[in-house]
PDB file of C-alpha atoms in Angstrom:
ATOM      1  CA  UNK K 221      11.283 -14.528   4.433  1.00  0.00           C
ATOM      2  CA  UNK K 222       9.978 -11.686   6.229  1.00  0.00           C
ATOM      3  CA  UNK K 223       6.292 -11.267   7.047  1.00  0.00           C
ATOM      4  CA  UNK K 224       3.829  -8.391   6.453  1.00  0.00           C
ATOM      5  CA  UNK K 225       1.368  -8.217   8.895  1.00  0.00           C
ATOM      6  CA  UNK K 226      -1.636  -5.988   8.079  1.00  0.00           C
ATOM      7  CA  UNK K 227      -3.919  -3.603  11.069  1.00  0.00           C
ATOM      8  CA  UNK K 228      -6.116  -1.141  10.813  1.00  0.00           C
ATOM      9  CA  UNK K 229      -9.086  -1.801   8.937  1.00  0.00           C
ATOM     10  CA  UNK K 230     -11.952  -1.436  10.104  1.00  0.00           C
ATOM     11  CA  UNK K 231     -15.557   0.466   9.866  1.00  0.00           C
ATOM     12  CA  UNK K 232     -16.569   4.187   8.841  1.00  0.00           C
ATOM     13  CA  UNK K 233     -18.435   5.570   7.179  1.00  0.00           C
ATOM     14  CA  UNK K 234     -18.032   7.988   3.217  1.00  0.00           C
ATOM     15  CA  UNK K 235     -16.187  11.226   5.143  1.00  0.00           C
ATOM     16  CA  UNK K 236     -14.117   9.150   7.959  1.00  0.00           C
ATOM     17  CA  UNK K 237     -10.872   8.441   8.043  1.00  0.00           C
ATOM     18  CA  UNK K 238      -8.956   5.392   8.828  1.00  0.00           C
ATOM     19  CA  UNK K 239      -4.834   4.224   8.839  1.00  0.00           C
ATOM     20  CA  UNK K 240      -2.937   1.037   7.738  1.00  0.00           C
ATOM     21  CA  UNK K 241      -0.252  -0.304   9.325  1.00  0.00           C
ATOM     22  CA  UNK K 242       1.370  -3.004   7.993  1.00  0.00           C
ATOM     23  CA  UNK K 243       3.960  -4.535  10.079  1.00  0.00           C
ATOM     24  CA  UNK K 244       7.482  -6.806   8.598  1.00  0.00           C
ATOM     25  CA  UNK K 245       7.998  -9.550  10.855  1.00  0.00           C
ATOM     26  CA  UNK K 246      12.417  -8.290   9.843  1.00  0.00           C
ATOM     27  CA  UNK K 247      14.629  -5.656   8.909  1.00  0.00           C
ATOM     28  CA  UNK K 248      12.993  -4.341   5.303  1.00  0.00           C
ATOM     29  CA  UNK K 249      16.504  -3.691   3.247  1.00  0.00           C
ATOM     30  CA  UNK K 250      16.781  -0.289   2.047  1.00  0.00           C
ATOM     31  CA  UNK K 251      16.193  -1.242  -1.534  1.00  0.00           C
ATOM     32  CA  UNK K 252      13.232  -2.009  -1.090  1.00  0.00           C
ATOM     33  CA  UNK K 253       9.556  -0.897  -1.602  1.00  0.00           C
ATOM     34  CA  UNK K 254       6.837  -1.128  -0.618  1.00  0.00           C
ATOM     35  CA  UNK K 255       3.020  -0.712  -1.448  1.00  0.00           C
ATOM     36  CA  UNK K 256      -0.879  -0.833  -0.937  1.00  0.00           C
ATOM     37  CA  UNK K 257      -2.851  -1.963  -3.424  1.00  0.00           C
ATOM     38  CA  UNK K 258      -7.126  -3.213  -2.874  1.00  0.00           C
ATOM     39  CA  UNK K 259      -9.275  -5.605  -4.335  1.00  0.00           C
ATOM     40  CA  UNK K 260     -13.362  -5.750  -3.891  1.00  0.00           C
ATOM     41  CA  UNK K 261     -15.409  -8.580  -4.531  1.00  0.00           C
ATOM     42  CA  UNK K 262     -14.845  -9.711  -8.363  1.00  0.00           C
ATOM     43  CA  UNK K 263     -12.986  -7.166  -9.664  1.00  0.00           C
ATOM     44  CA  UNK K 264      -9.060  -7.489  -9.678  1.00  0.00           C
ATOM     45  CA  UNK K 265      -6.498  -6.323  -7.064  1.00  0.00           C
ATOM     46  CA  UNK K 266      -5.937  -2.823  -7.975  1.00  0.00           C
ATOM     47  CA  UNK K 267      -2.352  -0.595  -6.976  1.00  0.00           C
ATOM     48  CA  UNK K 268      -3.488   1.897  -3.963  1.00  0.00           C
ATOM     49  CA  UNK K 269       0.238   3.399  -3.589  1.00  0.00           C
ATOM     50  CA  UNK K 270       3.671   2.819  -3.882  1.00  0.00           C
ATOM     51  CA  UNK K 271       6.774   4.265  -1.875  1.00  0.00           C
ATOM     52  CA  UNK K 272       9.924   4.201  -3.987  1.00  0.00           C
ATOM     53  CA  UNK K 273      13.186   2.856  -1.999  1.00  0.00           C
ATOM     54  CA  UNK K 274      14.408   6.114  -2.432  1.00  0.00           C
ATOM     55  CA  UNK K 275      11.823   7.488  -1.183  1.00  0.00           C
ATOM     56  CA  UNK K 276       9.205   8.709  -4.412  1.00  0.00           C
ATOM     57  CA  UNK K 277       5.849   8.051  -3.428  1.00  0.00           C
ATOM     58  CA  UNK K 278       3.052   6.560  -6.071  1.00  0.00           C
ATOM     59  CA  UNK K 279      -0.354   7.842  -6.382  1.00  0.00           C
ATOM     60  CA  UNK K 280      -3.024   5.918  -7.691  1.00  0.00           C
ATOM     61  CA  UNK K 281      -5.843   8.404  -9.658  1.00  0.00           C
ATOM     62  CA  UNK K 282      -8.292   8.031  -7.844  1.00  0.00           C
ATOM     63  CA  UNK K 283      -6.541   8.491  -4.334  1.00  0.00           C
ATOM     64  CA  UNK K 284      -4.792  11.553  -4.568  1.00  0.00           C
ATOM     65  CA  UNK K 285      -5.263  13.830  -2.449  1.00  0.00           C
ATOM     66  CA  UNK K 286      -6.964  11.767  -0.069  1.00  0.00           C
ATOM     67  CA  UNK K 287      -4.314   9.090   1.045  1.00  0.00           C
ATOM     68  CA  UNK K 288      -0.505   9.827   2.348  1.00  0.00           C
ATOM     69  CA  UNK K 289       1.605   7.126   2.597  1.00  0.00           C
ATOM     70  CA  UNK K 290       4.489   6.609   4.298  1.00  0.00           C
ATOM     71  CA  UNK K 291       7.438   4.376   6.546  1.00  0.00           C
ATOM     72  CA  UNK K 292       8.825   4.470   9.673  1.00  0.00           C
ATOM     73  CA  UNK K 293      11.962   2.370   8.944  1.00  0.00           C
ATOM     74  CA  UNK K 294      12.655   2.418  12.132  1.00  0.00           C
ATOM     75  CA  UNK K 295       9.384   0.457  13.445  1.00  0.00           C
ATOM     76  CA  UNK K 296      10.423  -1.801   9.481  1.00  0.00           C
ATOM     77  CA  UNK K 297       5.945   0.015   9.606  1.00  0.00           C
ATOM     78  CA  UNK K 298       4.106   1.208   6.509  1.00  0.00           C
ATOM     79  CA  UNK K 299       1.003   3.273   6.745  1.00  0.00           C
ATOM     80  CA  UNK K 300      -1.528   5.046   4.667  1.00  0.00           C
ATOM     81  CA  UNK K 301      -3.946   7.606   6.150  1.00  0.00           C
ATOM     82  CA  UNK K 302      -7.089   7.567   4.567  1.00  0.00           C
ATOM     83  CA  UNK K 303      -9.213  10.069   4.429  1.00  0.00           C
ATOM     84  CA  UNK K 304     -12.277  11.410   2.689  1.00  0.00           C
ATOM     85  CA  UNK K 305     -13.110   7.578   2.338  1.00  0.00           C
ATOM     86  CA  UNK K 306     -15.619   6.740  -0.196  1.00  0.00           C
ATOM     87  CA  UNK K 307     -18.255   3.939  -0.473  1.00  0.00           C
ATOM     88  CA  UNK K 308     -16.022   2.789  -3.587  1.00  0.00           C
ATOM     89  CA  UNK K 309     -12.840   2.237  -0.998  1.00  0.00           C
ATOM     90  CA  UNK K 310     -14.189  -0.685   0.169  1.00  0.00           C
ATOM     91  CA  UNK K 311     -12.312  -3.869   0.201  1.00  0.00           C
ATOM     92  CA  UNK K 312      -9.405  -6.010   1.175  1.00  0.00           C
ATOM     93  CA  UNK K 313      -6.204  -3.526   1.931  1.00  0.00           C
ATOM     94  CA  UNK K 314      -2.493  -5.177   1.297  1.00  0.00           C
ATOM     95  CA  UNK K 315       0.311  -4.632   1.792  1.00  0.00           C
ATOM     96  CA  UNK K 316       3.769  -5.804  -0.029  1.00  0.00           C
ATOM     97  CA  UNK K 317       7.452  -5.606  -0.831  1.00  0.00           C
ATOM     98  CA  UNK K 318       9.737  -6.239  -3.158  1.00  0.00           C
ATOM     99  CA  UNK K 319      12.813  -4.588  -4.918  1.00  0.00           C
ATOM    100  CA  UNK K 320      13.128  -2.947  -7.871  1.00  0.00           C
ATOM    101  CA  UNK K 321      16.702  -2.594  -8.888  1.00  0.00           C
ATOM    102  CA  UNK K 322      17.034   0.452 -11.809  1.00  0.00           C
ATOM    103  CA  UNK K 323      16.746  -0.974 -15.615  1.00  0.00           C
ATOM    104  CA  UNK K 324      17.526   2.567 -17.287  1.00  0.00           C
ATOM    105  CA  UNK K 325      18.627   6.470 -14.985  1.00  0.00           C
ATOM    106  CA  UNK K 326      14.658   7.800 -15.730  1.00  0.00           C
ATOM    107  CA  UNK K 327      13.890   3.765 -14.337  1.00  0.00           C
ATOM    108  CA  UNK K 328       9.879   4.269 -12.882  1.00  0.00           C
ATOM    109  CA  UNK K 329       9.529   1.702 -10.237  1.00  0.00           C
ATOM    110  CA  UNK K 330       5.918  -0.466 -11.899  1.00  0.00           C
ATOM    111  CA  UNK K 331       4.014  -0.198  -7.977  1.00  0.00           C
ATOM    112  CA  UNK K 332       0.867   0.212  -8.351  1.00  0.00           C
ATOM    113  CA  UNK K 333       0.821  -2.825 -10.468  1.00  0.00           C
ATOM    114  CA  UNK K 334       1.010  -6.300  -7.897  1.00  0.00           C
ATOM    115  CA  UNK K 335       4.207  -7.400  -9.241  1.00  0.00           C
ATOM    116  CA  UNK K 336       5.409  -8.023  -5.705  1.00  0.00           C
ATOM    117  CA  UNK K 337       7.419 -11.094  -3.979  1.00  0.00           C
ATOM    118  CA  UNK K 338       6.710 -10.995  -0.608  1.00  0.00           C
ATOM    119  CA  UNK K 339       3.183  -9.671   0.192  1.00  0.00           C
ATOM    120  CA  UNK K 340       0.922  -8.971   3.472  1.00  0.00           C
ATOM    121  CA  UNK K 341      -2.474 -11.809   4.290  1.00  0.00           C
ATOM    122  CA  UNK K 342      -4.707  -8.326   4.618  1.00  0.00           C
ATOM    123  CA  UNK K 343      -7.062  -5.646   6.134  1.00  0.00           C
ATOM    124  CA  UNK K 344     -10.604  -4.919   5.192  1.00  0.00           C
ATOM    125  CA  UNK K 345     -12.191  -1.522   4.917  1.00  0.00           C
ATOM    126  CA  UNK K 346     -15.373  -1.225   4.988  1.00  0.00           C
ATOM    127  CA  UNK K 347     -17.565   2.197   3.655  1.00  0.00           C
ATOM    128  CA  UNK K 348     -21.013   2.856   4.382  1.00  0.00           C
ATOM    129  CA  UNK K 349     -23.097   5.777   3.157  1.00  0.00           C
TER     130      UNK K 349
END
C-alpha cells in the first residue's frame, strides 16, 4: 500500500507564497491521478487542484491563476505552488492518489471531488492578514 506524506505547510502573511510537497512511499503508477484538497475548521473538504494520469491539470475557480500543481515522476512527488495567498486559503492541505479509468472518450476524471482511495495525513497552512 502506497503511503503519502505532505510537507511544506506553515504560516505566511497574505500575499505570500508556499510550496507544498507530497512524497509517495513507493512508485505511483503512471495510471494514477493525484490531487490536493484542503479543509478548514467546520467546513467540508474541498478540491484545490488535480493532475490526471495524462498530465491534464484541473483547478478550483478560487485558486486559478495563483496555484500550480505539478508532479515529478522520478521523485514520486507531487507539488503545489501557492502564490498570492489569501486568508481564506488557510486550512489543512491533503494530497490524494487514485486511478480513474476513462469511462468514455470524453471522460473527465473527478479530481476535485474527495473520492480518492489513498490519502496523506495533511499539512497545515495558515495565512494571516
